[in-house]
Amino acid sequence: MDANIAKLSSYLAVHAPGIRLRPHAKTHKSPDIARRQIDAGAIGVCCQTVGEVEVMAAAGITDILLSNQIASSGKARRLAAAAARGRVTVCVDNPAQVKLLSEAAQARGVILHVLVELDVGGGRCGVSSSEDALSLAAMVTGSPGLSFDGLQAYHGRAQHMRSPADRKAAIASACGLAEAAVQMIKQAGLPCHSVTGAGTGSFVVEAASGIYTELQCGSYVFMDADYARNEREESSDIPVFAQSLTVLTTVISAPAPGRAVCDAGLKAMSLDSGPPSLARHAGVDFAGSSDEHSKLNLHPGTALSAGDRLHLIPGHCDPTVAMHDWILAHDGRVVADVWPVARGW
Amino acid sequence: MDANIAKLSSYLAVHAPGIRLRPHAKTHKSPDIARRQIDAGAIGVCCQTVGEVEVMAAAGITDILLSNQIASSGKARRLAAAAARGRVTVCVDNPAQVKLLSEAAQARGVILHVLVELDVGGGRCGVSSSEDALSLAAMVTGSPGLSFDGLQAYHGRAQHMRSPADRKAAIASACGLAEAAVQMIKQAGLPCHSVTGAGTGSFVVEAASGIYTELQCGSYVFMDADYARNEREESSDIPVFAQSLTVLTTVISAPAPGRAVCDAGLKAMSLDSGPPSLARHAGVDFAGSSDEHSKLNLHPGTALSAGDRLHLIPGHCDPTVAMHDWILAHDGRVVADVWPVARGW
């Protein structure tokens, strides 16, 4: 994990020195890991929930982006409270959110920084046109307690497209949409300093775009089995991140030759992006999970006994980490630290 | 939920008065719900992890079956400690487990009750033959600190077979295997009081089998979207359980006509058995989740706004509950109670 953090920072220092790195903390939900990323040059973190913002702010992280929308006055007030400790930025894609945020910021006597989210291909949140982006930007600019900072332009779907060419084409399209919105906003006389987005699957493209000012890569710290299924870029400069997160499991049954059962199942790892891989264990194939079990098929010549331990590399790290209360940091030999996971809402 | 608990107990009282009900607590991980099941006639609970056994024992539940294997002396010692508070039963499918359990029971001065798990079609844990079942039963019988009680014969795969005929055929096969093992064990002069298994999808067949003495249904308390996809039996006597568990989520974005996004994603519900259903919300189709979002497609004439709330019925209740710290018990109007979930390991 430390090597992954160092690799991304070094790559950006050489190839994209003007671009800020703001890693996504939804991957790890851990202030301890966030601090390591900041120590390596990140300017702060992204969060995906208000609860994550509160945990990161309480841990002393002073520049936090909630790369998401809120829809209640209670959550707006919680963000304003976090903004009393440091810089807090939040996304909007409709006028009601702007109103909630402005009221909460005024009541607390703080400034909330605001990005207008533009849908650049993800088909999730975000306004669909430059006109709508400008209209919301103007509303934010005119709202007491708020500062309009720019655009959230994250293309989530592009991250797991398998071919580099597809990812490049998707991000090129995102860049075109973001650039058009920035120009329209600037032509209306509003500043638009930030364009933030990108993930572990595509950041090389955003970093070289001239449009994005900030990158939100999160998964690079751990990598997961699904990202490993992406085909790599061709250039040898581009960092190859290692899989650093595993779920440690114990074989509880070896009921027949060629079969074993371990005690990590659906409650210990998320299968939403496919099965875990068993890179460290040749001759063992993953054959499916139930709540507290996974079945393993063994190649001829491979044997496992009850009590044997295996490392599973989760198909998708983010929801897997959120199932656990602790991350054990080890060097392959000794547990060096135990990091709490801010897993609740 | 209360109606589901009452329905199963009533059905068994009429149709299978000699059969014990031992609901599976891995569904809810809640001593509060376990107590309601016991108040309605259940004799105790099943657990799937040692942690669940400890929580249920600490909450005063005095008859607990760990329907699973353990593979370490540490877990054997924890089970023996729980057995100092009440009756604890555990499954085995190999001699090493018997040795661990016997040592721990002797060291603690308790009796651990033991079932030999027989693989009756699930292809997961369990010995594969009557001969192996007898051999382990004899070893348990000869081990100080252990009491051999019978067979664990759960057919997990049968629960979600869609047609009643397929479920019936699968359980008929399980019954044949269990009966053969029981006969061989009894012919060897060992008592074999218990044959335990069954789930919400198949319990009617086990209850009528004359072979099973105990039923482990768990999902009936909540039901989930996947069980609702099972075709029902024909008989009108057979209870139809209601879906009583929902994930309450807020719409955070309605970015375009026909689309909305809510704030429950992969970290709030498990998609391993398919998407959630939206039975209470006509005109809304589930269109996929990411970590903290789900996309919703709206039929013509349906509109949602940021701040609207929706009830999602999880595809699979057990791993969904395990993501949450609390269950809010309500009557549709008022939150009547807040039940902690014993979600860790």
XYZ file of C-alpha atoms in Angstrom:
690
model
C 0.000 0.000 0.000
C 2.800 2.420 0.839
C 4.388 1.685 -2.533
C 1.100 2.411 -4.329
C 0.794 5.755 -2.545
C 4.383 6.673 -3.435
C 3.998 5.566 -7.078
C 0.984 7.737 -7.806
C 2.539 10.789 -6.169
C 5.804 10.321 -8.094
C 4.007 9.851 -11.387
C 1.973 13.021 -10.926
C 5.002 15.023 -9.770
C 6.782 14.174 -13.037
C 3.949 14.060 -15.564
C 1.305 16.406 -14.171
C 2.985 18.776 -11.728
C 0.127 21.289 -11.760
C -2.594 18.744 -10.947
C -3.807 18.265 -7.394
C -4.394 14.805 -5.978
C -7.408 14.362 -3.676
C -7.731 10.606 -3.113
C -11.142 9.132 -2.487
C -11.489 8.049 1.143
C -14.577 5.939 0.426
C -12.081 3.222 -0.557
C -10.554 2.936 2.892
C -12.722 4.991 5.321
C -9.537 5.379 7.338
C -8.017 8.651 8.595
C -4.743 6.747 9.116
C -4.487 5.934 5.425
C -5.690 9.418 4.448
C -2.810 10.893 6.461
C -0.316 8.745 4.586
C -1.736 9.974 1.282
C -1.525 13.591 2.433
C 2.014 13.082 3.706
C 2.867 11.899 0.164
C 1.494 15.083 -1.396
C -2.295 14.788 -1.614
C -4.089 18.053 -0.802
C -6.904 16.432 1.149
C -9.526 13.759 0.580
C -12.836 13.065 -1.111
C -15.654 11.513 0.887
C -18.902 9.968 -0.322
C -21.023 10.381 2.831
C -21.490 13.071 5.465
C -20.408 10.533 8.087
C -17.069 10.111 6.315
C -16.662 13.907 6.184
C -17.235 14.110 9.941
C -14.708 11.373 10.688
C -12.041 12.905 8.445
C -12.632 16.414 9.847
C -12.488 15.137 13.423
C -9.191 13.423 12.582
C -7.698 16.785 11.592
C -7.918 16.595 7.802
C -8.543 20.173 6.739
C -9.550 19.966 3.067
C -12.460 17.642 2.334
C -14.682 17.269 -0.735
C -18.005 15.483 -0.393
C -18.159 14.303 -4.014
C -21.881 13.784 -3.684
C -25.213 15.503 -3.104
C -27.191 15.913 0.108
C -30.958 16.313 0.328
C -31.835 17.250 3.909
C -31.327 20.215 6.201
C -29.889 17.861 8.836
C -27.062 16.777 6.557
C -26.477 20.373 5.433
C -26.097 21.375 9.090
C -23.635 18.523 9.706
C -21.541 19.697 6.744
C -21.589 23.268 8.049
C -20.401 21.992 11.435
C -17.524 20.152 9.728
C -16.703 23.366 7.831
C -16.024 25.038 11.173
C -12.941 22.758 11.397
C -11.577 23.138 7.867
C -12.381 23.608 4.203
C -15.443 21.564 3.155
C -16.646 21.377 -0.438
C -19.840 19.698 -1.615
C -21.521 18.984 -4.962
C -24.936 20.140 -6.147
C -27.067 19.325 -9.144
C -30.306 21.112 -8.271
C -31.484 24.385 -6.721
C -33.028 22.822 -3.599
C -29.582 21.619 -2.505
C -28.130 25.110 -2.949
C -30.821 26.540 -0.708
C -30.266 23.921 2.043
C -26.507 24.502 1.992
C -26.766 28.294 2.022
C -29.138 28.255 5.005
C -26.911 25.871 6.960
C -23.721 27.809 6.188
C -25.305 31.105 7.232
C -26.740 29.633 10.432
C -23.306 28.324 11.387
C -21.377 31.358 10.172
C -19.129 29.362 7.821
C -18.405 29.198 4.102
C -19.280 25.982 2.275
C -17.455 25.529 -1.019
C -19.650 24.213 -3.809
C -19.051 22.388 -7.091
C -21.726 21.937 -9.694
C -21.794 18.295 -10.737
C -21.876 17.788 -14.485
C -22.910 14.396 -15.859
C -19.993 13.566 -18.161
C -21.148 10.070 -19.057
C -21.801 8.249 -15.799
C -25.558 8.681 -16.086
C -25.879 9.075 -12.325
C -26.029 12.487 -10.600
C -25.191 15.769 -12.305
C -26.744 18.360 -14.585
C -26.885 17.381 -18.256
C -25.942 20.624 -20.004
C -23.601 23.597 -19.860
C -26.648 25.839 -19.576
C -27.864 24.049 -16.456
C -24.343 24.104 -15.014
C -24.139 27.880 -15.547
C -27.556 28.439 -14.068
C -26.659 26.550 -10.866
C -23.215 28.196 -10.725
C -24.886 31.601 -10.824
C -27.303 30.577 -8.083
C -24.440 29.356 -5.879
C -22.505 32.571 -6.523
C -25.488 34.606 -5.401
C -26.152 32.523 -2.261
C -24.824 33.800 1.064
C -22.510 31.386 2.852
C -21.509 29.582 -0.351
C -18.475 29.863 -2.625
C -18.711 28.557 -6.191
C -15.444 26.746 -6.990
C -16.034 24.841 -10.220
C -17.191 21.484 -11.553
C -17.375 17.904 -10.383
C -16.935 15.878 -13.591
C -16.394 12.251 -12.612
C -16.957 9.496 -15.164
C -17.432 6.437 -12.960
C -18.416 4.031 -15.711
C -15.151 4.684 -17.558
C -13.028 3.284 -14.705
C -13.788 -0.373 -15.367
C -13.943 -0.341 -19.164
C -11.504 -3.087 -20.072
C -9.558 -1.534 -22.973
C -7.381 1.572 -22.607
C -8.796 2.833 -25.910
C -12.360 2.728 -24.564
C -11.342 4.480 -21.364
C -9.477 7.144 -23.352
C -12.474 7.754 -25.625
C -14.861 8.005 -22.661
C -12.643 10.527 -20.872
C -12.092 12.514 -24.071
C -15.838 12.892 -24.265
C -15.977 13.898 -20.579
C -13.266 16.504 -21.194
C -15.232 17.991 -24.079
C -18.360 18.339 -21.944
C -16.449 19.784 -18.990
C -14.554 22.240 -21.175
C -17.762 23.526 -22.782
C -19.349 24.087 -19.372
C -16.250 25.833 -18.005
C -16.176 28.172 -21.020
C -19.839 29.059 -20.723
C -19.444 29.749 -16.994
C -16.338 31.883 -17.543
C -17.978 33.771 -20.414
C -20.762 34.678 -17.980
C -18.111 36.311 -15.801
C -17.917 33.699 -13.070
C -14.610 32.195 -11.949
C -14.374 28.413 -12.360
C -11.127 27.315 -10.738
C -11.653 23.595 -10.243
C -12.562 20.688 -12.468
C -12.348 17.537 -10.385
C -12.866 13.878 -11.231
C -10.941 10.820 -12.443
C -10.362 7.447 -10.855
C -7.766 4.731 -10.747
C -8.810 3.332 -14.127
C -8.564 6.560 -16.102
C -6.528 9.205 -14.233
C -3.670 9.228 -16.746
C -6.073 10.620 -19.325
C -7.569 13.294 -17.080
C -4.099 14.256 -15.811
C -2.952 14.954 -19.376
C -6.176 16.655 -20.468
C -5.461 20.281 -19.637
C -9.056 20.427 -18.349
C -8.987 18.637 -15.018
C -7.293 20.401 -12.111
C -7.772 17.671 -9.531
C -7.822 13.849 -9.453
C -9.936 11.681 -7.145
C -8.299 8.240 -7.512
C -9.130 6.022 -4.562
C -8.759 2.334 -5.417
C -5.033 2.652 -6.240
C -4.157 2.238 -2.552
C -5.546 -1.302 -2.449
C -6.395 -2.282 -6.012
C -8.939 -5.031 -6.377
C -9.493 -8.125 -8.450
C -11.794 -6.244 -10.805
C -9.307 -3.445 -11.571
C -6.761 -6.183 -12.266
C -9.081 -7.320 -15.089
C -8.580 -3.950 -16.869
C -6.082 -4.114 -19.710
C -3.113 -1.873 -18.996
C -1.938 1.184 -20.868
C 1.029 0.657 -23.129
C 3.395 3.303 -21.802
C 5.970 2.033 -19.361
C 5.781 5.316 -17.414
C 2.313 4.568 -16.155
C 2.303 3.168 -12.637
C 1.202 -0.399 -12.074
C -0.359 -0.631 -8.641
C -0.089 -3.754 -6.513
C -2.970 -5.509 -4.802
C -2.372 -4.671 -1.154
C -5.659 -5.618 0.524
C -6.647 -9.169 1.359
C -9.306 -10.877 3.425
C -7.588 -13.476 5.585
C -9.692 -16.612 5.884
C -9.386 -20.036 7.483
C -10.215 -23.366 5.866
C -12.882 -24.952 8.085
C -13.598 -28.075 6.069
C -11.907 -30.205 3.423
C -14.752 -32.620 2.879
C -13.528 -34.448 -0.217
C -10.465 -34.607 -2.469
C -10.420 -31.537 -4.685
C -12.707 -29.467 -2.447
C -12.329 -27.173 0.547
C -14.488 -24.605 2.340
C -13.238 -21.440 4.037
C -14.965 -19.112 6.505
C -15.106 -15.846 4.517
C -18.354 -15.418 2.624
C -20.855 -12.750 1.598
C -20.576 -11.008 4.966
C -16.773 -10.651 4.687
C -16.387 -9.515 1.071
C -18.508 -7.947 -1.634
C -19.054 -10.013 -4.774
C -20.724 -7.186 -6.723
C -17.770 -6.914 -9.122
C -17.035 -10.606 -9.369
C -15.269 -13.154 -7.214
C -12.089 -12.631 -5.218
C -8.844 -13.856 -6.696
C -6.378 -16.155 -4.968
C -3.169 -14.875 -6.516
C -0.992 -16.136 -3.678
C -2.404 -19.657 -3.824
C -1.743 -21.564 -7.031
C -4.050 -24.479 -7.643
C -7.043 -23.043 -5.790
C -10.126 -21.808 -7.678
C -12.902 -19.817 -6.078
C -16.264 -21.576 -6.547
C -18.857 -19.387 -4.845
C -19.934 -17.934 -1.513
C -22.778 -18.124 0.948
C -23.169 -15.979 4.074
C -20.184 -17.273 6.031
C -18.589 -19.790 3.619
C -16.771 -19.891 0.311
C -16.260 -23.071 -1.652
C -12.849 -23.722 -3.165
C -11.985 -26.159 -5.944
C -8.482 -27.577 -5.792
C -6.401 -28.578 -8.790
C -4.889 -32.081 -8.799
C -1.859 -32.073 -6.522
C -3.197 -29.260 -4.326
C -4.464 -30.100 -0.849
C -5.885 -27.921 1.913
C -6.712 -28.945 5.475
C -8.965 -27.432 8.120
C -6.957 -24.689 9.813
C -5.033 -23.609 6.711
C -5.194 -19.885 6.002
C -5.720 -18.140 2.683
C -5.533 -14.559 1.451
C -8.473 -13.561 -0.767
C -8.125 -10.436 -2.928
C -11.609 -8.881 -2.997
C -13.328 -8.301 -6.333
C -14.280 -4.799 -5.126
C -12.342 -3.243 -2.252
C -14.595 -0.333 -1.252
C -17.710 -2.250 -0.134
C -15.512 -5.017 1.289
C -13.657 -2.607 3.584
C -17.016 -1.184 4.695
C -17.944 -4.629 6.114
C -15.027 -4.614 8.544
C -14.279 -2.651 11.704
C -10.496 -2.827 11.437
C -7.741 -2.978 8.857
C -4.629 -4.832 10.032
C -1.516 -3.202 8.584
C 1.281 -5.733 8.226
C 4.579 -6.181 6.436
C 4.028 -9.842 5.549
C 5.446 -10.919 8.874
C 4.314 -8.646 11.686
C 1.135 -6.628 12.276
C 2.470 -3.092 12.503
C -0.776 -1.242 13.171
C -4.536 -1.638 13.519
C -6.587 1.032 11.750
C -10.241 1.615 12.573
C -12.648 1.751 9.620
C -15.322 4.460 9.783
C -17.843 1.999 8.418
C -21.196 3.355 9.624
C -23.324 6.032 8.070
C -42.221 -9.577 11.196
C -44.331 -10.495 14.200
C -46.930 -11.994 11.861
C -44.269 -14.098 10.120
C -43.057 -15.436 13.463
C -46.612 -16.297 14.513
C -47.450 -17.910 11.156
C -44.561 -20.355 11.197
C -45.188 -21.361 14.796
C -48.907 -21.901 14.131
C -48.244 -23.932 11.012
C -45.813 -26.231 12.809
C -48.104 -26.602 15.845
C -50.857 -27.912 13.566
C -48.938 -29.814 10.900
C -45.754 -30.972 12.611
C -46.328 -30.904 16.359
C -43.348 -33.139 17.135
C -40.830 -31.024 15.205
C -38.672 -28.474 16.997
C -38.096 -25.012 15.505
C -34.612 -23.533 15.913
C -34.581 -20.398 13.727
C -31.324 -19.293 12.184
C -30.047 -16.133 13.850
C -27.586 -15.390 11.030
C -30.559 -13.737 9.309
C -31.001 -11.058 11.965
C -27.987 -11.255 14.344
C -30.352 -9.839 16.951
C -31.042 -11.263 20.430
C -34.205 -9.115 20.506
C -35.640 -10.927 17.498
C -34.384 -14.296 18.758
C -36.337 -13.738 21.977
C -39.521 -13.087 20.010
C -39.005 -16.342 18.128
C -38.455 -18.256 21.365
C -41.502 -16.621 22.972
C -43.488 -17.976 20.005
C -42.282 -21.530 20.625
C -38.785 -21.892 19.145
C -36.479 -23.985 21.320
C -33.390 -21.824 20.742
C -31.394 -20.522 17.808
C -28.851 -21.516 15.198
C -25.760 -19.366 14.718
C -23.234 -19.394 11.898
C -20.226 -17.874 13.711
C -18.689 -18.194 17.153
C -19.238 -14.448 17.623
C -22.970 -14.913 17.114
C -22.953 -17.771 19.653
C -21.261 -15.510 22.198
C -23.750 -12.677 21.676
C -26.775 -14.975 21.928
C -25.375 -16.742 25.014
C -24.595 -13.410 26.688
C -28.174 -12.311 25.970
C -29.492 -15.277 27.943
C -30.427 -17.680 25.150
C -29.753 -21.105 26.590
C -29.925 -23.504 23.614
C -27.655 -22.605 20.717
C -26.512 -24.610 17.692
C -23.456 -23.442 15.751
C -24.539 -24.965 12.415
C -20.967 -24.792 11.204
C -17.441 -26.089 11.736
C -14.558 -24.505 13.641
C -10.878 -25.086 12.925
C -8.870 -23.528 15.749
C -8.324 -24.156 19.437
C -9.176 -20.497 20.132
C -12.661 -20.874 18.697
C -13.124 -24.215 20.461
C -12.272 -22.510 23.767
C -14.757 -19.693 23.040
C -17.485 -22.275 22.404
C -16.634 -24.069 25.635
C -16.905 -20.748 27.486
C -20.345 -20.172 25.956
C -21.315 -23.713 26.997
C -20.765 -22.680 30.610
C -23.873 -20.470 30.186
C -26.191 -22.921 28.403
C -26.473 -25.787 25.948
C -24.123 -25.325 22.985
C -24.077 -27.691 20.013
C -21.590 -27.590 17.127
C -21.074 -29.459 13.847
C -18.064 -31.501 12.771
C -17.046 -33.112 9.530
C -13.508 -34.238 10.341
C -11.532 -35.788 13.223
C -9.322 -32.750 13.896
C -12.410 -30.726 14.884
C -13.496 -33.448 17.309
C -10.110 -33.340 18.983
C -10.126 -29.527 19.338
C -13.631 -29.543 20.798
C -12.930 -32.373 23.245
C -9.801 -30.657 24.567
C -11.608 -27.333 25.022
C -14.631 -28.923 26.722
C -12.437 -30.851 29.135
C -10.308 -27.826 29.943
C -13.437 -25.825 30.771
C -15.279 -28.658 32.507
C -18.337 -28.464 30.247
C -20.139 -30.714 27.790
C -20.235 -29.625 24.146
C -23.001 -31.254 22.109
C -21.907 -32.356 18.657
C -23.664 -33.100 15.375
C -21.936 -34.799 12.474
C -22.634 -32.789 9.331
C -23.724 -34.915 6.394
C -23.562 -33.414 2.900
C -27.102 -33.982 1.635
C -26.693 -32.107 -1.640
C -25.308 -28.681 -0.793
C -21.777 -29.623 -1.813
C -20.314 -27.480 0.950
C -19.259 -28.870 4.337
C -20.144 -32.349 5.581
C -19.074 -35.958 5.239
C -20.166 -37.661 2.025
C -21.185 -41.111 3.232
C -23.015 -42.953 5.991
C -19.781 -44.796 6.743
C -17.906 -41.547 7.364
C -20.801 -40.237 9.456
C -20.720 -43.350 11.629
C -16.972 -43.191 11.997
C -17.095 -39.575 13.235
C -20.112 -40.298 15.445
C -18.158 -43.085 17.110
C -15.165 -40.806 17.612
C -17.371 -38.109 19.191
C -19.009 -40.690 21.428
C -15.610 -41.803 22.645
C -14.301 -38.261 23.266
C -14.421 -36.872 26.810
C -16.370 -33.629 27.127
C -18.486 -34.295 24.034
C -22.005 -35.646 23.559
C -23.006 -37.043 20.163
C -26.549 -35.852 19.401
C -27.172 -36.645 15.726
C -26.862 -35.182 12.253
C -26.759 -31.753 10.650
C -28.362 -32.315 7.222
C -29.020 -28.918 5.669
C -29.570 -28.612 1.921
C -28.812 -24.929 1.269
C -28.993 -25.103 -2.502
C -32.555 -26.418 -2.355
C -33.878 -23.250 -0.692
C -33.778 -21.074 -3.787
C -34.753 -23.625 -6.423
C -37.673 -21.910 -8.122
C -40.197 -24.743 -8.520
C -41.792 -26.536 -5.571
C -41.282 -29.834 -7.423
C -37.514 -29.276 -7.624
C -37.321 -28.335 -3.959
C -39.372 -31.415 -3.032
C -37.135 -33.708 -5.090
C -33.957 -32.222 -3.588
C -35.233 -32.647 -0.026
C -36.475 -36.175 -0.780
C -32.932 -37.024 -1.779
C -31.575 -35.336 1.387
C -34.010 -37.359 3.487
C -32.844 -40.599 1.886
C -29.215 -39.821 2.670
C -29.975 -38.711 6.229
C -32.147 -41.775 6.904
C -29.429 -44.138 5.681
C -26.844 -42.495 7.937
C -29.161 -42.537 10.960
C -29.863 -46.254 10.422
C -26.198 -47.137 10.128
C -25.372 -45.149 13.276
C -28.228 -46.747 15.239
C -27.314 -50.220 14.011
C -23.851 -49.617 15.437
C -25.508 -49.106 18.826
C -25.170 -45.316 19.040
C -28.153 -43.077 19.812
C -28.954 -40.508 17.104
C -31.678 -38.257 18.464
C -31.470 -35.223 16.199
C -31.606 -34.639 12.476
C -31.571 -30.896 11.903
C -31.746 -28.792 8.745
C -34.305 -27.092 6.465
C -34.758 -23.466 5.528
C -37.506 -21.073 4.571
C -37.656 -22.408 1.008
C -38.112 -26.084 1.853
C -39.179 -26.559 5.494
C -42.641 -27.898 4.613
C -40.986 -30.937 3.052
C -38.577 -31.615 5.918
C -41.380 -31.073 8.448
C -43.445 -33.815 6.792
C -40.530 -36.180 6.205
C -40.524 -38.240 9.365
C -36.718 -37.928 9.284
C -35.997 -34.383 10.434
C -36.533 -33.588 14.109
C -35.622 -29.893 13.941
C -36.019 -27.006 11.454
C -33.562 -24.117 10.981
C -35.638 -21.613 8.957
C -34.214 -18.099 9.287
C -35.263 -15.895 6.377
C -38.995 -16.252 7.124
C -38.761 -13.406 9.657
C -37.850 -10.861 6.974
C -38.218 -12.593 3.620
C -36.220 -11.092 0.798
C -36.687 -10.241 -2.831
C -34.998 -13.466 -3.898
C -37.242 -15.756 -1.843
C -40.188 -13.889 -3.347
C -38.964 -15.168 -6.744
C -39.562 -18.784 -5.619
C -42.807 -20.253 -6.946
C -45.145 -21.095 -4.105
C -46.486 -24.479 -3.054
C -50.049 -25.225 -4.046
C -51.546 -26.042 -0.658
C -53.414 -23.191 0.959
C -52.265 -24.354 4.406
C -48.680 -23.354 3.743
C -47.795 -19.991 5.252
C -47.002 -17.099 2.950
C -44.515 -14.840 4.708
C -44.509 -11.079 4.203
C -41.461 -8.980 3.352
C -40.869 -7.122 6.588
C -37.341 -5.703 6.146
C -36.571 -2.620 4.093
C -33.628 -0.309 3.609
C -34.916 3.255 3.908
C -33.190 5.523 1.415
C -33.403 9.155 0.348
C -33.483 10.455 -3.211
C -30.502 12.802 -3.522
C -30.773 13.701 -7.192
C -33.426 13.739 -9.910
C -31.164 14.858 -12.719
C -33.452 14.307 -15.694
C -37.034 13.290 -16.438
C -37.383 9.551 -15.950
C -34.311 9.231 -13.717
C -33.519 9.547 -10.033
C -30.649 8.560 -7.743
C -30.957 7.472 -4.094
C -28.315 7.180 -1.386
C -28.384 3.422 -0.641
C -25.820 1.490 -2.639
C -23.474 -1.472 -2.340
C -22.519 -0.513 1.223
C -26.155 -0.526 2.394
C -27.478 -3.709 0.769
C -26.091 -6.895 -0.711
C -26.765 -7.500 -4.397
C -25.417 -11.088 -4.381
C -28.903 -12.530 -4.980
C -30.106 -9.866 -7.346
C -31.421 -6.334 -7.009
C -33.781 -5.045 -4.354
C -37.439 -4.734 -5.208
C -39.524 -1.607 -4.798
C -42.884 -3.202 -4.079
C -44.267 -0.134 -2.316
C -43.366 2.219 -5.137
C -45.178 1.598 -8.411
C -43.504 3.103 -11.440
C -39.938 2.906 -10.101
C -37.443 0.389 -11.516
C -34.099 -0.361 -9.919
C -31.263 0.251 -12.399
C -28.040 -0.563 -10.564
C -25.854 0.440 -7.632
C -22.452 1.861 -6.902
C -20.921 2.292 -3.440
C -23.311 4.895 -2.064
C -25.817 5.350 -4.912
C -28.541 3.470 -6.712
C -29.985 4.587 -10.020
C -33.740 4.461 -10.471
C -35.667 4.535 -13.737
C -39.107 6.104 -13.535
C -42.081 5.111 -15.650
C -43.911 7.866 -17.520
C -46.098 9.732 -15.053
C -43.866 8.943 -12.055
C -41.716 11.709 -10.597
C -39.306 11.746 -7.669
C -37.571 14.755 -6.103
C -34.470 15.102 -3.961
C -35.545 14.437 -0.383
C -38.175 11.793 -1.238
C -37.783 8.557 0.674
C -38.095 5.012 -0.624
C -38.217 1.556 0.952
C -35.989 -0.980 -0.794
C -36.608 -4.690 -0.137
C -33.145 -6.299 -0.208
C -32.428 -9.123 -2.643
C -30.774 -11.041 0.223
C -31.574 -10.065 3.805
C -28.802 -11.845 5.745
C -25.732 -10.037 4.321
C -27.726 -6.787 4.137
C -28.503 -6.848 7.858
C -24.823 -7.573 8.556
C -23.919 -4.185 6.991
C -25.952 -2.253 9.557
C -25.495 -1.552 13.256
C -29.175 -1.154 14.087
C -32.581 -2.424 13.034
C -35.382 0.083 13.551
C -38.583 -1.729 14.540
C -41.652 0.246 13.475
C -45.360 -0.230 12.950
C -45.528 1.835 9.761
C -46.001 4.999 11.751
C -43.828 5.049 14.862
C -40.398 3.575 15.629
C -41.181 1.248 18.518
C -37.701 -0.061 19.226
C -34.069 0.041 18.085
C -32.344 -3.354 18.008
C -28.562 -3.651 17.847
C -27.157 -5.994 15.193
C -24.263 -8.218 16.301
C -22.570 -7.598 12.992
C -18.880 -8.227 13.729
C -17.026 -11.496 13.807
